[in-house]
CSV table of C-alpha atoms in Angstrom, one decimal:
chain,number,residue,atom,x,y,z
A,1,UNK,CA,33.9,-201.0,102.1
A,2,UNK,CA,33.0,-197.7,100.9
A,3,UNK,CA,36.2,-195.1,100.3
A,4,UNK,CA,35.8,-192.4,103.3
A,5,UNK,CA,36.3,-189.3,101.1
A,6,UNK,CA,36.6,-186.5,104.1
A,7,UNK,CA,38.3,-183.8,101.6
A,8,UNK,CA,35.9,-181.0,100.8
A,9,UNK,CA,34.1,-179.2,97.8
A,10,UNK,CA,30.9,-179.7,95.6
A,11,UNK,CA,28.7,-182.9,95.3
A,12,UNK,CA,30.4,-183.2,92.0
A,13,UNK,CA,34.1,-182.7,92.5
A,14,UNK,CA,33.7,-185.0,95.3
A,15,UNK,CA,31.6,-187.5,93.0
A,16,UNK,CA,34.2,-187.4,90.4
A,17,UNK,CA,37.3,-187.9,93.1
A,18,UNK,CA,35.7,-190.8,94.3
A,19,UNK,CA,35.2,-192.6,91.4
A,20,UNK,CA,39.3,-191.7,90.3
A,21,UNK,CA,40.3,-193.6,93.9
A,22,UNK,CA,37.7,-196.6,92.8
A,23,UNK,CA,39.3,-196.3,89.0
A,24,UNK,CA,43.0,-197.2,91.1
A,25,UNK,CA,41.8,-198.9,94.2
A,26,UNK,CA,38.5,-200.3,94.4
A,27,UNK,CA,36.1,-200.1,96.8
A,28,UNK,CA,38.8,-200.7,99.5
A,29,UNK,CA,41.7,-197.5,98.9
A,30,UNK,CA,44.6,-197.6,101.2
A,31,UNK,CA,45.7,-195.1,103.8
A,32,UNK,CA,49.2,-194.6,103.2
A,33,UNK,CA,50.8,-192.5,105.4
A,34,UNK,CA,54.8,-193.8,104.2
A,35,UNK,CA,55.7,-195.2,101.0
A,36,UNK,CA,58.7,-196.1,99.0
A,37,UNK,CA,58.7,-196.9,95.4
A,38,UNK,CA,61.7,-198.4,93.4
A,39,UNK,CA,62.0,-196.9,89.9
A,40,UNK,CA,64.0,-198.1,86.7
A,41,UNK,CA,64.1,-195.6,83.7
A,42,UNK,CA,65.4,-193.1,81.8
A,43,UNK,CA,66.7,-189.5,82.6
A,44,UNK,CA,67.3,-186.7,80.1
A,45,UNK,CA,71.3,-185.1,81.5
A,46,UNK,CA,73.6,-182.7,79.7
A,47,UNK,CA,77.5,-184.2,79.2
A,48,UNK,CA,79.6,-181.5,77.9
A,49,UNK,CA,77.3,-179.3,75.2
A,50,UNK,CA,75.0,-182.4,74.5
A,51,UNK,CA,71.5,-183.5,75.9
A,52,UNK,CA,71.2,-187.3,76.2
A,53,UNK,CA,69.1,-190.0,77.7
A,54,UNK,CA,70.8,-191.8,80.9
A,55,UNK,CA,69.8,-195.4,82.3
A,56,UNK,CA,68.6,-194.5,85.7
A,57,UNK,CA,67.6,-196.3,89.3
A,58,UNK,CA,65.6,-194.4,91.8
A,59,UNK,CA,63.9,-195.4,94.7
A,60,UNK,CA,61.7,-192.2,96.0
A,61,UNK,CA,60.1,-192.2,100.0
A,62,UNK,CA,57.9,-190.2,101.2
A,63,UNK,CA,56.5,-189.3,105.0
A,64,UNK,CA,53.2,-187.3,104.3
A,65,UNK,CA,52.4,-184.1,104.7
A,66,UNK,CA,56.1,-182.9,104.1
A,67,UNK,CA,59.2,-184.8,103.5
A,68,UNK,CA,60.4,-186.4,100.7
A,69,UNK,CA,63.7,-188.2,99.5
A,70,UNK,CA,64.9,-189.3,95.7
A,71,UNK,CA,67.8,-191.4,95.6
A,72,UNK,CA,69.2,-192.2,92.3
A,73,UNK,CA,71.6,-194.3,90.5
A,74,UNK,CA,72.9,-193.2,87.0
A,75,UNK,CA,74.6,-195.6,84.2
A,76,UNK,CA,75.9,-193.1,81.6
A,77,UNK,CA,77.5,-195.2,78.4
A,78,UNK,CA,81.1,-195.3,79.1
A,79,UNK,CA,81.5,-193.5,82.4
A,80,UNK,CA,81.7,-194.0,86.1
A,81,UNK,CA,78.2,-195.0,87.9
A,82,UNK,CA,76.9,-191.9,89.8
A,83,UNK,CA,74.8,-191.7,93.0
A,84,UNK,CA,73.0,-188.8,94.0
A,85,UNK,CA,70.5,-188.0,96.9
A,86,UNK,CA,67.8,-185.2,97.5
A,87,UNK,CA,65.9,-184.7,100.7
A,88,UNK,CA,63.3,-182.1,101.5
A,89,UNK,CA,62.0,-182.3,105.4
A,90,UNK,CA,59.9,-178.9,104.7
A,91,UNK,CA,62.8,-176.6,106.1
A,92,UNK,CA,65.3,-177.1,103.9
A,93,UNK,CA,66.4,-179.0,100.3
A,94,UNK,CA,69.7,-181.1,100.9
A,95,UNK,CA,71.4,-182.6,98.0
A,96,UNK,CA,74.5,-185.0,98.3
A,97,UNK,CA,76.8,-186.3,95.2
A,98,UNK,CA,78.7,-189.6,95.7
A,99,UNK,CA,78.5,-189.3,99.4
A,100,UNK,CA,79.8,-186.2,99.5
A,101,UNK,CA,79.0,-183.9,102.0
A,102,UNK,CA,75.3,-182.5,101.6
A,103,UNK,CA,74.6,-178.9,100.2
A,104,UNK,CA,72.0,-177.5,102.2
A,105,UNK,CA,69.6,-174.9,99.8
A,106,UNK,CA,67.1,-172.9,102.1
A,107,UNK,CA,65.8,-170.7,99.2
A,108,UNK,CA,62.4,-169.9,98.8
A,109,UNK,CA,61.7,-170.6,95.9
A,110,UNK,CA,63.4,-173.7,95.5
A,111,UNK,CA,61.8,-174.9,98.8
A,112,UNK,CA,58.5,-174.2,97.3
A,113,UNK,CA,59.3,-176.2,94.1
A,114,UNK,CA,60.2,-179.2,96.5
A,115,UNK,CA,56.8,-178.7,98.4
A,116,UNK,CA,54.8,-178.7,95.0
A,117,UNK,CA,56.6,-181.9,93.5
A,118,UNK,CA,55.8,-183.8,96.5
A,119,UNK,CA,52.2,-182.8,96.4
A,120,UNK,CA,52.1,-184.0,93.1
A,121,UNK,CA,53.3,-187.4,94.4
A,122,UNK,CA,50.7,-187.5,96.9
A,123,UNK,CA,47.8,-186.7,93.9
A,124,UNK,CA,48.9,-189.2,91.9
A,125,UNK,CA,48.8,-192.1,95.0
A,126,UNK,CA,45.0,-190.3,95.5
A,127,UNK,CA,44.8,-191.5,98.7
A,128,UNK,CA,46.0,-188.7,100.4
A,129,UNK,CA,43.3,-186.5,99.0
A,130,UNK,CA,40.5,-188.0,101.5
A,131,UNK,CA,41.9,-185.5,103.8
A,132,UNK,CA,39.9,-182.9,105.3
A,133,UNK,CA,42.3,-180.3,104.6
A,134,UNK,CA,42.0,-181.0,100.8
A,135,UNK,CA,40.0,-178.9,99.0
A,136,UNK,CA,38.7,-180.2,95.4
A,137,UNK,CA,36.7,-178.2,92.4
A,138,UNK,CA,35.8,-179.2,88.7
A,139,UNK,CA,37.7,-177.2,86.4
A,140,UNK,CA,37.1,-179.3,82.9
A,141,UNK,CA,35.6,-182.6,81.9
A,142,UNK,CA,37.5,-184.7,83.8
A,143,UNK,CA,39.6,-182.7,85.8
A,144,UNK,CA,39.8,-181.6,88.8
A,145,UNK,CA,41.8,-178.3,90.8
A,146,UNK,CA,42.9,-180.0,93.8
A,147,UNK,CA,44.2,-177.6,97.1
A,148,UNK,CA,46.0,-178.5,100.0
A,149,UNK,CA,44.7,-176.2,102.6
A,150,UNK,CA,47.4,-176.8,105.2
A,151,UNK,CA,50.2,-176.0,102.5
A,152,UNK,CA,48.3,-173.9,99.8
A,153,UNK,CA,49.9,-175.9,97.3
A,154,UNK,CA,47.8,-176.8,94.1
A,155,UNK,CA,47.4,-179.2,91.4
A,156,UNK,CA,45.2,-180.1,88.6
A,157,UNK,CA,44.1,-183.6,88.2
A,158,UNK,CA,43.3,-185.0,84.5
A,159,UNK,CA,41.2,-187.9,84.1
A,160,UNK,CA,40.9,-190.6,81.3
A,161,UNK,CA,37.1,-191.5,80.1
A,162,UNK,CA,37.6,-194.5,82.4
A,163,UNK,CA,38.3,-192.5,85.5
A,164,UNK,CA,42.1,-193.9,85.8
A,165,UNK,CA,44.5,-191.2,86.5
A,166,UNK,CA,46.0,-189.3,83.1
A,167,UNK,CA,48.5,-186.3,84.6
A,168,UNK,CA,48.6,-184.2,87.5
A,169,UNK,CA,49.9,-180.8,86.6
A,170,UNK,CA,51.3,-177.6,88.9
A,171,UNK,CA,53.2,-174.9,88.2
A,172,UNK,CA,56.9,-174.6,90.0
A,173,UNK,CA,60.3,-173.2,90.1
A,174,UNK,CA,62.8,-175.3,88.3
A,175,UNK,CA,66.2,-175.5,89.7
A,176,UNK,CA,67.6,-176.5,86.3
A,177,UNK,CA,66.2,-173.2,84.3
A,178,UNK,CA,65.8,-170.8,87.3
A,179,UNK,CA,62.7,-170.1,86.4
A,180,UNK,CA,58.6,-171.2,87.0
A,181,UNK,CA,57.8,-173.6,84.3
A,182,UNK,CA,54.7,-176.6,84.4
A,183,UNK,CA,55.5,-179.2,85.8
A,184,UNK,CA,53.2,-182.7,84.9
A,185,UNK,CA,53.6,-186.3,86.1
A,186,UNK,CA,51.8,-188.2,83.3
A,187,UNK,CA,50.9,-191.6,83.4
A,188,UNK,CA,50.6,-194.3,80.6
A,189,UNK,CA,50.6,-197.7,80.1
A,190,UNK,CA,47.9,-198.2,82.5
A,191,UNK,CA,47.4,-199.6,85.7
A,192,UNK,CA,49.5,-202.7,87.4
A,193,UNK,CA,49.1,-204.3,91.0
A,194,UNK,CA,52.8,-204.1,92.4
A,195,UNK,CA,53.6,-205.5,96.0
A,196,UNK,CA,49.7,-205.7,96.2
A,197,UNK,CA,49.4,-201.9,95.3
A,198,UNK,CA,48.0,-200.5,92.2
A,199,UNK,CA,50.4,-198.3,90.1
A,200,UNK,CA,50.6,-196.3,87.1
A,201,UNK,CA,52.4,-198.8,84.6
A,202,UNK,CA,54.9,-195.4,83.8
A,203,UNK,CA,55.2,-192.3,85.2
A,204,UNK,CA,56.9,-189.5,82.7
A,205,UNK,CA,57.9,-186.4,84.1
A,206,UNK,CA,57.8,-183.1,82.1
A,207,UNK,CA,58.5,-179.7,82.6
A,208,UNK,CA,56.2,-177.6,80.1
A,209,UNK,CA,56.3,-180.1,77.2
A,210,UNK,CA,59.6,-181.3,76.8
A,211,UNK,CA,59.9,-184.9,78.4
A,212,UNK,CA,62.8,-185.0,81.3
A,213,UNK,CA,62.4,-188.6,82.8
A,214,UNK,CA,60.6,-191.8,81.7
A,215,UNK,CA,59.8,-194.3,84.9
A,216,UNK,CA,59.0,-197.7,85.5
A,217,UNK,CA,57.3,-198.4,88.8
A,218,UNK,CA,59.2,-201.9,89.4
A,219,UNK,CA,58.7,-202.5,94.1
A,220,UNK,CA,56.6,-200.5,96.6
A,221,UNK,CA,56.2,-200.8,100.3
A,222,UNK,CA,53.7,-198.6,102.6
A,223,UNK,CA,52.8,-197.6,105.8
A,224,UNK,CA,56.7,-198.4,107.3
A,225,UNK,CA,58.6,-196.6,110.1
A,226,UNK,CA,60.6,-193.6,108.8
A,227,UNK,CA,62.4,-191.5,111.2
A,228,UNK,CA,62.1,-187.8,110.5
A,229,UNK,CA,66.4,-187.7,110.3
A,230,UNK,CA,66.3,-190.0,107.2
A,231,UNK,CA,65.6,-186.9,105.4
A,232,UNK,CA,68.5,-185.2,106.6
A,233,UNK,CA,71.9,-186.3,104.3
């Protein structure tokens, strides 16, 4: 079956979309409309006045258009195991530490940030993009400026000669700095079919240049109820 490409722009922006969705999917892309994906990698932390790279479990889920939840799991050398969650329902960013009681951030900016990182999850699944709200244009060999409409939240797409997805890049407030940096989801290793999905093999994520976490795609599960309070800590 043909992919049913509904998002808008030229003849060729369109053409080169399509073949990016056949590159990961075939002739027959998924709608996913919920998805969860278990993670296993590395995170780059500071302990005391030293940067270093932390074993890490996360397990991200998402309820296109607008919420989004990271759980993760941290295994620092020599200290206790750490649990931390982060939900973003489009009103508000909640973080919760060990259980703890949620801190609720309702900052502009930050909420912004949260809205462009999950649109950059949605790029790199592709399937999203065959909305009509999405609005694609060439802006390279290979790459694509990708707009969605509804949000006005933008992304560039990079390609590999073999259409297979290289990086999706925006540009985003970084809670960390406190200031707008780039902010890239990169993807090597290839491709691999996981729960009968097809996944990046790794998924880095950088802001600028410097290298924050290293992933592993390890489960995924799609199109599954998820109440709209799951995103609330």
């Amino acid at each position: 079956m043909p992919v049913l490409l509904l998002a808008r722009g030229d003849q060729q922006s369109r053409a080169l979309l399509r073949l990016a969705i056949e590159a990961r999917y075939g002739h027959s892309a998924p709608p996913i409309e919920t998805v969860k994906i278990d993670l296993k990698g590395k995170s780059r932390v500071k302990l005391a006045f030293a940067w270093t790279w932390m074993p890490i479990d996360a397990t991200v889920f998402v309820k296109f258009p607008s919420a989004l939840r990271w759980d993760f799991t941290a295994r620092p050398v020599g200290l206790p195991v750490t649990t931390i969650s982060e939900t973003y329902d489009g009103e508000s960013l909640q973080r919760s530490r060990m259980l703890r009681s949620a801190e609720v951030d309702t900052d502009g900016h930050v909420l912004r940030s949260s809205e462009a990182r999950l649109w950059t999850i949605a790029v790199m699944l592709l399937t999203p993009l065959s909305d009509p709200a999405i609005q694609v244009s060439t802006s390279g060999v290979d790459q694509l400026d990708v707009e969605n409409t509804a949000t006005g939240s933008r992304v560039t797409l990079s390609l590999n000669p073999d259409k297979t997805l290289q990086c999706v890049t925006t540009t985003c407030y970084n809670p960390a700095t406190e200031r707008e940096q780039r902010y890239t989801l990169r993807m090597t290793g290839g491709q691999a079919l996981i729960n009968d999905l097809m996944l990046p093999r790794q998924i880095d994520v950088l802001w600028d240049d410097e290298l924050d976490m290293e992933m592993t795609p390890v489960s995924v599960e799609t199109n599954f109820p998820l109440a709209d309070d799951f995103f609330k800590l």
